[in-house]
Structures are given as structure tokens and as C-alpha cells.
Tab-separated table of C-alpha atoms in Angstrom:
chain	number	residue	atom	x	y	z
A	1	MET	CA	-9.976	-6.167	-1.709
A	2	ARG	CA	-11.529	-6.055	1.744
A	3	ILE	CA	-9.340	-7.031	4.707
A	4	GLU	CA	-11.150	-7.724	7.948
A	5	ALA	CA	-9.364	-6.433	11.085
A	6	CYS	CA	-6.400	-5.207	9.034
A	7	PHE	CA	-3.395	-5.960	11.225
A	8	ASP	CA	0.178	-4.664	11.450
A	9	SER	CA	1.817	-7.415	13.486
A	10	HIS	CA	4.916	-5.519	14.636
A	11	VAL	CA	4.984	-1.816	15.499
A	12	HIS	CA	6.404	0.525	18.097
A	13	TRP	CA	3.316	2.579	18.811
A	14	GLN	CA	4.649	5.377	21.005
A	15	ALA	CA	7.874	5.699	19.011
A	16	SER	CA	5.893	6.013	15.775
A	17	GLY	CA	4.199	9.125	17.089
A	18	GLU	CA	7.276	10.436	18.878
A	19	PHE	CA	9.759	9.984	16.013
A	20	SER	CA	7.428	11.811	13.639
A	21	GLU	CA	8.242	14.900	15.721
A	22	ARG	CA	12.011	14.407	15.844
A	23	LEU	CA	14.520	16.061	13.546
A	24	LYS	CA	14.273	14.051	10.320
A	25	LEU	CA	17.587	12.812	8.933
A	26	ASP	CA	16.528	10.392	6.196
A	27	SER	CA	17.370	12.869	3.429
A	28	LEU	CA	21.011	13.316	4.504
A	29	THR	CA	23.404	12.231	1.758
A	30	GLY	CA	26.453	12.414	4.013
A	31	PRO	CA	27.575	13.415	7.509
A	32	GLU	CA	29.004	16.666	6.184
A	33	GLN	CA	25.423	17.933	5.787
A	34	ILE	CA	24.834	17.993	9.545
A	35	PRO	CA	25.918	21.661	9.884
A	36	ASN	CA	23.076	22.607	7.513
A	37	LEU	CA	20.372	21.289	9.846
A	38	GLN	CA	17.919	23.823	11.256
A	39	PRO	CA	16.245	22.268	14.297
A	40	GLU	CA	13.042	23.619	15.783
A	41	ARG	CA	11.979	23.764	19.428
A	42	HIS	CA	9.946	20.547	19.282
A	43	HIS	CA	13.041	18.624	18.201
A	44	PHE	CA	14.473	19.070	21.712
A	45	ARG	CA	13.793	17.165	24.938
A	46	ALA	CA	15.000	19.630	27.583
A	47	GLU	CA	18.551	20.465	26.394
A	48	TRP	CA	18.919	17.397	24.180
A	49	LEU	CA	18.483	17.657	20.415
A	50	LEU	CA	16.941	14.394	19.166
A	51	GLY	CA	16.872	13.180	15.579
A	52	PHE	CA	16.038	10.012	13.707
A	53	GLY	CA	16.641	8.369	10.360
A	54	TRP	CA	20.295	8.717	9.249
A	55	ASP	CA	21.505	5.897	7.015
A	56	ASP	CA	25.263	5.637	6.562
A	57	SER	CA	24.869	2.771	4.065
A	58	LYS	CA	24.127	5.494	1.487
A	59	TRP	CA	27.145	7.661	2.408
A	60	GLU	CA	30.749	7.730	1.307
A	61	ALA	CA	32.028	9.181	4.608
A	62	ALA	CA	31.410	7.513	7.963
A	63	PRO	CA	29.457	9.282	10.733
A	64	HIS	CA	31.729	10.979	13.293
A	65	ARG	CA	31.095	13.311	16.191
A	66	LYS	CA	33.260	15.989	14.576
A	67	PHE	CA	30.542	16.663	11.994
A	68	ILE	CA	27.933	17.349	14.687
A	69	ASP	CA	30.427	19.356	16.767
A	70	LYS	CA	30.799	21.896	13.949
A	71	ARG	CA	27.133	22.862	14.219
A	72	PHE	CA	26.379	21.987	17.858
A	73	PRO	CA	29.512	22.351	20.000
A	74	ASN	CA	27.711	22.937	23.311
A	75	THR	CA	24.339	21.208	22.861
A	76	PRO	CA	24.005	17.478	23.609
A	77	VAL	CA	22.872	15.777	20.397
A	78	ALA	CA	21.596	12.201	20.022
A	79	LEU	CA	20.674	11.092	16.506
A	80	GLN	CA	19.147	7.631	16.137
A	81	ARG	CA	19.985	5.525	13.099
A	82	CYS	CA	17.216	4.473	10.707
A	83	ASP	CA	17.203	0.928	12.138
A	84	GLY	CA	16.778	2.177	15.721
A	85	HIS	CA	19.806	0.197	16.949
A	86	ALA	CA	22.539	2.841	16.811
A	87	MET	CA	23.011	6.399	18.046
A	88	TRP	CA	25.314	9.098	16.746
A	89	LEU	CA	26.400	11.553	19.435
A	90	ASN	CA	28.467	14.700	19.515
A	91	THR	CA	31.308	15.345	21.971
A	92	GLU	CA	29.050	17.233	24.392
A	93	ALA	CA	26.673	14.273	24.616
A	94	LEU	CA	29.553	11.842	25.171
A	95	GLN	CA	30.833	14.040	27.979
A	96	ARG	CA	27.379	14.173	29.574
A	97	ILE	CA	27.230	10.392	29.791
A	98	GLY	CA	30.827	10.142	31.031
A	99	LEU	CA	32.433	8.483	28.028
A	100	MET	CA	35.087	11.097	27.182
A	101	SER	CA	36.847	10.981	30.543
A	102	ALA	CA	37.807	7.313	30.261
A	103	PRO	CA	37.807	4.613	27.559
A	104	PRO	CA	34.533	2.675	27.564
A	105	PRO	CA	34.777	-0.661	29.381
A	106	GLY	CA	33.986	-3.933	27.687
A	107	LEU	CA	30.261	-4.255	27.145
A	108	ASP	CA	28.224	-7.381	26.461
A	109	GLY	CA	25.655	-6.743	23.760
A	110	GLY	CA	26.972	-3.340	22.713
A	111	ARG	CA	29.730	-1.668	20.747
A	112	PHE	CA	31.443	1.731	20.779
A	113	GLU	CA	32.780	2.618	17.327
A	114	VAL	CA	36.282	4.109	17.109
A	115	ASP	CA	38.136	5.833	14.266
A	116	GLU	CA	41.566	5.081	12.808
A	117	ASN	CA	43.176	6.906	15.745
A	118	GLY	CA	41.355	4.773	18.284
A	119	GLU	CA	39.116	7.667	19.359
A	120	LEU	CA	35.373	7.433	19.846
A	121	THR	CA	33.430	8.400	16.730
A	122	GLY	CA	30.285	9.024	18.753
A	123	VAL	CA	28.466	6.053	17.179
A	124	LEU	CA	27.086	3.618	19.769
A	125	ILE	CA	25.484	0.274	18.912
A	126	ASP	CA	22.694	-1.524	20.821
A	127	ARG	CA	23.419	-1.817	24.595
A	128	ALA	CA	26.064	0.889	24.297
A	129	CYS	CA	23.093	3.258	23.847
A	130	ASP	CA	21.613	2.416	27.261
A	131	SER	CA	23.481	5.174	29.085
A	132	VAL	CA	22.171	7.717	26.559
A	133	HIS	CA	18.556	6.636	27.032
A	134	ALA	CA	19.052	6.908	30.796
A	135	MET	CA	20.378	10.475	30.503
A	136	ILE	CA	17.725	11.929	28.171
A	137	PRO	CA	14.747	13.189	30.227
A	138	LYS	CA	11.624	11.045	29.992
A	139	ALA	CA	8.611	12.308	28.125
A	140	THR	CA	5.839	13.739	30.281
A	141	ASN	CA	2.479	11.995	30.538
A	142	PHE	CA	0.967	14.677	28.323
A	143	GLU	CA	3.663	14.095	25.682
A	144	VAL	CA	3.127	10.330	25.797
A	145	ARG	CA	-0.597	10.791	25.199
A	146	ARG	CA	0.178	13.033	22.241
A	147	PHE	CA	2.622	10.495	20.803
A	148	LEU	CA	0.079	7.675	21.168
A	149	LEU	CA	-2.696	9.632	19.472
A	150	LYS	CA	-0.343	10.628	16.668
A	151	GLY	CA	0.793	7.032	16.270
A	152	ALA	CA	-2.798	5.764	16.132
A	153	GLN	CA	-3.572	8.340	13.460
A	154	LEU	CA	-0.565	7.221	11.398
A	155	PHE	CA	-1.632	3.578	11.543
A	156	ASN	CA	-5.242	4.401	10.650
A	157	GLU	CA	-4.062	6.485	7.704
A	158	ALA	CA	-1.914	3.532	6.597
A	159	GLY	CA	-4.999	1.289	6.596
A	160	PHE	CA	-4.773	-0.525	9.921
A	161	THR	CA	-7.446	-1.111	12.535
A	162	HIS	CA	-5.376	-3.545	14.645
A	163	VAL	CA	-1.689	-3.405	15.630
A	164	ARG	CA	0.712	-5.360	17.808
A	165	ASP	CA	2.877	-3.020	19.896
A	166	MET	CA	6.271	-4.319	20.971
A	167	THR	CA	7.865	-1.846	23.414
A	168	CYS	CA	5.301	-0.777	25.986
A	169	ASP	CA	6.250	0.360	29.493
A	170	GLU	CA	4.191	1.281	32.540
A	171	GLN	CA	3.879	4.951	31.664
A	172	GLN	CA	2.680	4.169	28.158
A	173	TRP	CA	0.230	1.558	29.415
A	174	ASN	CA	-1.321	3.963	31.922
A	175	GLU	CA	-1.726	6.686	29.315
A	176	ALA	CA	-3.125	4.244	26.746
A	177	VAL	CA	-5.775	3.094	29.237
A	178	ARG	CA	-6.714	6.728	29.894
A	179	LEU	CA	-7.130	7.338	26.173
A	180	ASP	CA	-9.222	4.201	25.761
A	181	GLN	CA	-11.453	5.070	28.704
A	182	ALA	CA	-11.985	8.493	27.154
A	183	GLY	CA	-13.093	6.876	23.883
A	184	LEU	CA	-10.152	8.315	21.918
A	185	LEU	CA	-8.538	5.149	20.545
A	186	THR	CA	-9.318	4.141	16.969
A	187	LEU	CA	-7.105	1.044	17.077
A	188	ALA	CA	-7.256	-2.373	18.714
A	189	ILE	CA	-3.791	-2.861	20.228
A	190	GLU	CA	-1.991	-5.937	21.510
A	191	GLU	CA	0.620	-4.872	24.071
A	192	TYR	CA	3.992	-6.428	24.890
A	193	PHE	CA	6.030	-5.012	27.752
A	194	TRP	CA	9.695	-4.400	26.966
A	195	LEU	CA	12.086	-6.341	29.216
A	196	ARG	CA	15.471	-4.646	28.968
A	197	SER	CA	17.366	-7.006	31.292
A	198	ASN	CA	16.873	-9.708	33.888
A	199	SER	CA	17.340	-7.110	36.625
A	200	ASN	CA	13.819	-5.778	36.007
A	201	LEU	CA	12.122	-9.098	35.273
A	202	ASP	CA	10.156	-9.027	38.547
A	203	ALA	CA	8.910	-5.507	37.867
A	204	VAL	CA	7.856	-6.275	34.296
A	205	LEU	CA	6.036	-9.456	35.283
A	206	ASP	CA	4.265	-7.558	38.067
A	207	LEU	CA	3.236	-4.913	35.516
A	208	PHE	CA	1.976	-7.635	33.178
A	209	ALA	CA	-0.133	-9.210	35.929
A	210	ARG	CA	-1.638	-5.882	37.013
A	211	ALA	CA	-2.381	-4.760	33.472
A	212	ALA	CA	-3.888	-8.125	32.502
A	213	ALA	CA	-6.256	-7.849	35.470
A	214	GLU	CA	-7.585	-4.492	34.172
A	215	PRO	CA	-9.023	-5.172	30.698
A	216	SER	CA	-9.780	-2.270	28.392
A	217	PRO	CA	-11.930	-2.530	25.238
A	218	ASN	CA	-9.210	-1.713	22.694
A	219	LEU	CA	-6.151	-2.887	24.637
A	220	ARG	CA	-5.025	-6.472	25.181
A	221	VAL	CA	-2.021	-7.374	27.299
A	222	LYS	CA	-0.198	-10.247	25.607
A	223	GLY	CA	3.299	-10.716	26.960
A	224	VAL	CA	6.922	-9.658	27.256
A	225	LYS	CA	9.394	-8.584	24.557
A	226	VAL	CA	13.194	-9.002	24.606
A	227	PHE	CA	15.880	-8.046	22.090
A	228	PHE	CA	18.234	-11.013	21.590
A	229	ASP	CA	20.354	-9.371	18.878
A	230	GLY	CA	20.593	-6.104	16.965
A	231	ALA	CA	19.974	-5.030	13.357
A	232	LEU	CA	21.707	-5.886	10.098
A	233	GLY	CA	22.244	-2.290	9.003
A	234	SER	CA	24.272	-1.384	12.091
A	235	GLU	CA	25.823	-4.882	12.124
A	236	GLY	CA	24.394	-5.920	15.467
A	237	ALA	CA	22.268	-8.794	14.135
A	238	LEU	CA	23.901	-12.062	15.205
A	239	LEU	CA	25.223	-14.084	12.257
A	240	SER	CA	26.683	-17.560	11.981
A	241	ARG	CA	29.792	-16.021	10.392
A	242	CYS	CA	31.440	-12.603	10.253
A	243	TYR	CA	29.951	-9.750	8.298
A	244	HIS	CA	31.623	-9.595	4.915
A	245	GLY	CA	34.977	-7.834	5.238
A	246	ARG	CA	34.593	-7.407	9.008
A	247	SER	CA	36.026	-9.197	12.036
A	248	HIS	CA	32.785	-9.531	13.996
A	249	SER	CA	29.539	-11.455	13.592
A	250	GLY	CA	27.151	-9.153	15.468
A	251	LEU	CA	25.927	-8.941	19.052
A	252	ARG	CA	24.238	-11.258	21.511
A	253	LEU	CA	22.248	-9.115	23.963
A	254	TRP	CA	21.180	-11.926	26.311
A	255	SER	CA	22.822	-15.042	27.684
A	256	THR	CA	20.847	-18.207	27.085
A	257	ASP	CA	20.719	-18.810	30.850
A	258	ASP	CA	19.071	-15.449	31.476
A	259	LEU	CA	16.720	-15.900	28.534
A	260	SER	CA	15.796	-19.356	29.798
A	261	GLU	CA	14.656	-17.817	33.078
A	262	VAL	CA	12.545	-15.300	31.166
A	263	PHE	CA	10.845	-18.037	29.142
A	264	ILE	CA	10.038	-20.186	32.162
A	265	ARG	CA	8.751	-17.397	34.403
A	266	CYS	CA	6.690	-15.752	31.667
A	267	TRP	CA	5.084	-19.016	30.637
A	268	GLN	CA	4.308	-19.865	34.258
A	269	LEU	CA	2.396	-16.572	34.458
A	270	GLY	CA	0.615	-17.131	31.142
A	271	ALA	CA	2.551	-14.390	29.357
A	272	ALA	CA	3.682	-14.821	25.768
A	273	VAL	CA	7.388	-14.321	25.054
A	274	SER	CA	8.384	-12.307	22.019
A	275	VAL	CA	12.055	-12.391	20.969
A	276	HIS	CA	13.723	-10.019	18.524
A	277	THR	CA	15.861	-12.291	16.309
A	278	ILE	CA	17.138	-10.909	13.012
A	279	GLY	CA	20.377	-12.792	12.319
A	280	ASP	CA	20.454	-16.486	11.404
A	281	ALA	CA	22.504	-17.400	14.497
A	282	ALA	CA	20.090	-15.519	16.758
A	283	VAL	CA	17.078	-17.385	15.374
A	284	ASP	CA	18.865	-20.716	15.648
A	285	GLU	CA	19.976	-20.167	19.261
A	286	VAL	CA	16.502	-19.132	20.424
A	287	VAL	CA	14.876	-22.084	18.652
A	288	ASP	CA	17.402	-24.441	20.263
A	289	LEU	CA	16.624	-22.933	23.675
A	290	ALA	CA	12.880	-23.388	23.184
A	291	LEU	CA	13.423	-27.020	22.145
A	292	LYS	CA	15.599	-27.635	25.201
A	293	LEU	CA	12.951	-26.162	27.497
A	294	LYS	CA	10.249	-28.202	25.777
A	295	ASP	CA	12.210	-31.366	26.544
A	296	GLN	CA	12.317	-30.231	30.189
A	297	GLY	CA	8.557	-29.802	30.292
A	298	HIS	CA	8.400	-26.015	29.833
A	299	SER	CA	6.203	-24.596	27.088
A	300	GLY	CA	4.186	-21.521	26.309
A	301	GLU	CA	3.377	-18.972	23.636
A	302	LEU	CA	6.493	-17.989	21.667
A	303	HIS	CA	6.877	-15.316	18.991
A	304	LEU	CA	9.982	-14.636	16.897
A	305	GLU	CA	10.268	-11.102	15.558
A	306	HIS	CA	11.785	-10.222	12.170
A	307	VAL	CA	13.566	-13.565	11.475
A	308	GLU	CA	15.094	-11.893	8.433
A	309	LEU	CA	17.682	-14.657	8.001
A	310	ILE	CA	16.885	-18.318	8.679
A	311	ARG	CA	18.965	-21.285	7.552
A	312	PRO	CA	17.027	-24.357	6.307
A	313	GLU	CA	18.141	-26.506	9.248
A	314	THR	CA	16.674	-23.939	11.657
A	315	ILE	CA	13.332	-24.024	9.852
A	316	ASP	CA	13.342	-27.814	10.198
A	317	LYS	CA	13.742	-27.393	13.974
A	318	MET	CA	11.039	-24.721	14.097
A	319	LYS	CA	8.506	-27.262	12.818
A	320	LYS	CA	8.863	-29.097	16.150
A	321	LEU	CA	7.636	-26.048	18.069
A	322	LYS	CA	4.386	-24.136	18.261
A	323	LEU	CA	5.503	-20.604	17.493
A	324	GLU	CA	4.589	-17.564	15.437
A	325	CYS	CA	6.978	-15.531	13.287
A	326	HIS	CA	6.483	-11.872	12.422
A	327	LEU	CA	8.155	-10.640	9.232
A	328	GLN	CA	8.407	-7.211	7.637
A	329	PRO	CA	8.551	-7.364	3.829
A	330	THR	CA	9.196	-3.609	3.675
A	331	HIS	CA	12.633	-4.161	5.220
A	332	TRP	CA	13.591	-5.603	1.848
A	333	LEU	CA	13.012	-2.212	0.225
A	334	SER	CA	15.700	-0.726	2.492
A	335	ASP	CA	18.066	-3.668	2.961
A	336	ARG	CA	18.331	-4.692	-0.691
A	337	LEU	CA	20.874	-1.894	-1.238
A	338	TRP	CA	23.549	-3.643	0.845
A	339	LEU	CA	22.261	-7.119	1.654
A	340	ASP	CA	24.698	-9.056	-0.546
A	341	GLU	CA	27.599	-6.796	0.376
A	342	LYS	CA	27.156	-7.264	4.126
A	343	LEU	CA	26.083	-10.897	4.199
A	344	GLY	CA	27.849	-12.588	1.330
A	345	ASP	CA	26.345	-16.007	0.631
A	346	LEU	CA	24.193	-15.797	3.780
A	347	ALA	CA	21.984	-13.389	1.835
A	348	ARG	CA	20.355	-16.353	0.097
A	349	PHE	CA	18.577	-17.148	3.379
A	350	ALA	CA	17.024	-13.673	3.705
A	351	PHE	CA	13.285	-12.905	3.725
A	352	PRO	CA	12.124	-16.507	4.153
A	353	TRP	CA	8.328	-16.175	3.907
A	354	ARG	CA	8.067	-18.768	1.105
A	355	ARG	CA	10.239	-21.272	2.993
A	356	LEU	CA	8.139	-20.755	6.137
A	357	GLN	CA	5.002	-21.312	4.066
A	358	GLU	CA	6.343	-24.575	2.711
A	359	ALA	CA	7.322	-25.708	6.221
A	360	GLU	CA	3.868	-24.711	7.542
A	361	VAL	CA	5.388	-22.401	10.150
A	362	SER	CA	2.865	-19.726	11.121
A	363	PHE	CA	3.688	-16.069	10.401
A	364	ASP	CA	2.194	-12.594	9.989
A	365	PHE	CA	3.319	-9.448	8.210
A	366	GLY	CA	4.055	-6.089	9.841
A	367	SER	CA	6.014	-2.909	9.251
A	368	ASP	CA	8.291	-2.351	12.286
A	369	ALA	CA	7.093	1.276	12.271
A	370	PRO	CA	8.674	3.773	12.722
A	371	ILE	CA	11.709	1.918	11.291
A	372	GLU	CA	9.703	1.453	8.107
A	373	ALA	CA	6.642	3.475	7.175
A	374	PRO	CA	3.488	1.398	7.712
A	375	GLY	CA	1.162	0.806	4.800
A	376	LEU	CA	-0.467	-1.860	2.680
A	377	ALA	CA	0.880	-0.488	-0.593
A	378	ARG	CA	4.500	-0.681	0.612
A	379	THR	CA	4.067	-4.278	1.760
A	380	PHE	CA	2.556	-5.307	-1.577
A	381	GLN	CA	5.327	-3.441	-3.397
A	382	ALA	CA	8.034	-5.165	-1.349
A	383	LEU	CA	6.593	-8.622	-2.003
A	384	ARG	CA	6.240	-7.939	-5.714
A	385	GLU	CA	9.685	-6.419	-6.251
A	386	SER	CA	11.519	-8.912	-4.031
A	387	ALA	CA	10.069	-11.772	-6.087
A	388	GLU	CA	11.253	-10.061	-9.264
A	389	ALA	CA	14.728	-9.838	-7.687
A	390	GLY	CA	14.846	-13.550	-6.894
A	391	ILE	CA	13.419	-13.851	-3.359
A	392	PRO	CA	11.168	-16.953	-3.401
A	393	ARG	CA	7.671	-15.704	-4.158
A	394	LEU	CA	4.913	-15.775	-1.551
A	395	LEU	CA	2.119	-18.184	-2.421
A	396	GLY	CA	-1.411	-16.825	-2.273
A	397	SER	CA	-2.594	-13.383	-1.237
A	398	PRO	CA	-0.475	-11.222	1.102
A	399	ALA	CA	-3.759	-10.137	2.709
A	400	SER	CA	-3.916	-13.597	4.323
A	401	TYR	CA	-1.035	-12.500	6.557
A	402	MET	CA	-2.376	-9.035	7.347
A	403	GLY	CA	-5.626	-9.706	9.186
A	404	HIS	CA	-6.056	-10.204	12.930
A	405	LYS	CA	-7.151	-13.717	13.787
A	406	ASP	CA	-9.819	-12.621	16.292
A	407	LEU	CA	-12.492	-10.967	14.185
A	408	ALA	CA	-14.719	-10.639	17.252
A	409	TRP	CA	-12.318	-8.123	18.783
A	410	ALA	CA	-13.383	-4.653	17.653
A	411	PRO	CA	-16.105	-6.020	15.338
A	412	ASN	CA	-17.091	-4.271	12.126
A	413	SER	CA	-13.513	-3.132	11.560
A	414	TYR	CA	-12.169	-3.512	8.040
A	415	THR	CA	-10.093	-1.940	5.291
A	416	VAL	CA	-10.846	-1.681	1.585
A	417	PHE	CA	-7.842	-1.525	-0.733
A	418	ALA	CA	-8.127	-1.336	-4.519
A	419	GLU	CA	-5.885	-0.269	-7.397
A	420	GLU	CA	-3.012	0.148	-4.925
A	421	ARG	CA	-4.944	2.774	-2.998
A	422	LEU	CA	-6.770	2.816	0.312
A	423	ARG	CA	-10.479	3.292	-0.242
A	424	GLN	CA	-11.956	2.810	3.226
A	425	VAL	CA	-10.806	2.309	6.801
A	426	VAL	CA	-13.609	1.440	9.244
A	427	PHE	CA	-13.100	0.903	12.982
A	428	ARG	CA	-15.997	-0.430	15.044
A	429	GLY	CA	-18.350	0.812	12.363
A	430	GLU	CA	-16.884	4.327	12.259
A	431	HIS	CA	-15.515	5.428	8.893
A	432	LEU	CA	-12.037	6.857	9.437
A	433	LEU	CA	-11.209	7.198	5.753
């Protein structure tokens, strides 16, 4: 099988390189193993120890700061969950961000987990993590370049010549342009600038305009990305009913009024809008907003990311819009362990690629790297095994959803895949594998 312009439609480019250097936590079988960790110097950013990949869905005990305190009583520790939407901190880190001196105030779009005594466990969900990100020192320009080169290498090794990057900022853009001008990029990359809140909308749109005016051979500025809800694993994805056995239905990170302003201003500038929507309620609310704006005469390029749960009535409404969905079949390999338990009968609406096919709603496949490892074999495996487990089977070849539509961009770029193995990866005529 030869795939022209082999395309991962949803990645976090810098994070893929950066997280490969963080303390790896995916092999932990419980929080009690934290004291056994042996971090190395490159796992630190200044004083902060950074890790990635813990998955409490596989544990009997819940994560709590006391486990980290045993091993790291005086070092600030921030360990990111495998879905990227939760952080697990120790007491020192909580004190550094000012959370131990007073109870956390109410927070829209975030959650601070507490134990049976009402004390902070150290687990922060979605917008509750913002103060941690603000406290950890930023990577240097040199480090960002290293992360980007490492990320590009990972995607090439996974078979990709084209990727769509979802969380770019000004520092990353500047360093990516430098790498491209130096002839060091072996990927064609679509860039979306991450809009964290309406307070920096002007700055992000100014960055978009400046970057779009400075084309680079392997970089294309496409639009703006927002997170409307969280993830299913950490129970931040916005559902139409409560998580099974819980008293909450997830998190809404944006008001529809604020998101409406983002849509209108981005479209006026010619920028695409990409919205992270995992839960069924999140998808439905964003689709309703786009329909409302369409009726008011506002339209533009709209992308929905993940759309892991979509009710049939939402798909019917999606057919009235021109939009693109971006799904990650490999999430099924991780989420199948708890999908029914968390979602109850909502689980029947999960991984809707067949239903989108039948409704003729456009979509592509990606990995969400580094949340899932990128790779053609894993995507094919996920589609095959999910169908065997009862997820409606994709019609046709998965490769149809894994090629970039513009074959003239980075010509003579292709991937050969046979017998579930990569055989060749060629970028602009150069054999990388």
C-alpha cells in the first residue's frame, strides 16, 4: 500500500518531542510506586520535576499527593496524566502555586480533586492546571528547537510526511521557521495557534496575521485552536448526562458567547477555527452555535477535534454545515478498558466514523500524539479490533482518511506500508526510511 502525503491530522508537535524526554509514568501500576522512581537531570525544568503518562484507570488506589511527598518532599513535582488534561502535584508544588494556604476558589472549566477529608489530593483537572503551567519555567529557544526536531523524527519514523499541529504559540512558530529556513524539517506542517482564553484573542489573531504573511516551504498557517471541553479519562469531557456513578457531567471551558466572538473574528480574518470537542454535549453545543451563526450570516472554515461521542441528532445537524471532523481511532485502544463503565449507555455513540461516513460528513484520522503513539499500524489495529468489538465498521480503506488533500504541497512525498510494516517513507524525494 502506497499512501501519498501520509497525514496525521491531529498532533501536538512540540509536546511530542518534549514529552519523550519527561519522566515516563505509563508503566506505573499504582500510585504507591512513585517512591521507586529514579529521575534523571533531563526530567527537570529548573527545580520542577516533570513527568507524563500516569493512568489511574488501571489502578486500585487513587492518586494523592502523599505518595509523591514520600519520595519528593521538597521538590516541586508536576506529573501530567496520559490524556494531557490532568496534573498530579505534590504538596511542595501546591504550595508554590498558592493552593495550600487557602481553599481553591470556584473555577469555571476546571476542578480540584479532594479526598474523603475534604483536602486537596493534588490532582487538578483542565483549567485548574493553568496556574501550574504559569509557574513552570518556559523552555528556552534551544530546547524548543530540540523538541521540534525530535517530534519530526518521531512522526517520520511512524510513517508520516504531513501533520496538522494543534497547539502552536509564537515561540514555537519562530523556531519552526528557523528550522525550515535551515533546511532541517522533514515534515509538511499545518499550524493552529492555541487560544487559551478570550483575553489573548487579539494577540493570537495578530500572530496569525503576521505568520500567514511570512510563508515557509514546509509550514502553513491555518487557524486557531480552542479547547471547549476536557477528556473522558479525567472526566472533563462534557456529556449530556452525568458520568456513571458520579454527580458531574464534565467541564465546559468556554461560554458560548465568548466562543461566538472567536468564530466571528477568526472567520473575518480568514482563519479556520478548530474546536476540541470530545463529549456528546460539547459537540452538540458547538454545532448549534455554528448553525446559529450561519443563520446570522457568519461562516468560515470549522474543524471539530476528536468528536469521540456524537448522538445521531447531532450528526443530522452537522450535515447542514460545511465542517471537517478529526478522529483518533487509537483512542479506542486506550479507552475501551473503561468506556462502558464511565459512560453507561452513552458508550453506544462512541467512535462514530461509520455514522459520519453514512451521513457524508467529512473527516480525517490522526493520533493525538503524544497522547497516543503515532503510527499507521496502531490505527489499522484500532479499526480492526474496534469492529470486532462491535463498533460499526469503517467502509473502504483507512488509507483514504490518512492522506493530505493537497498532493502538490511537498511533492514526491509518500509512504509504503505492507504486511503491517513500514517499508518506505519519502519526503520531497528524500528517502527517510
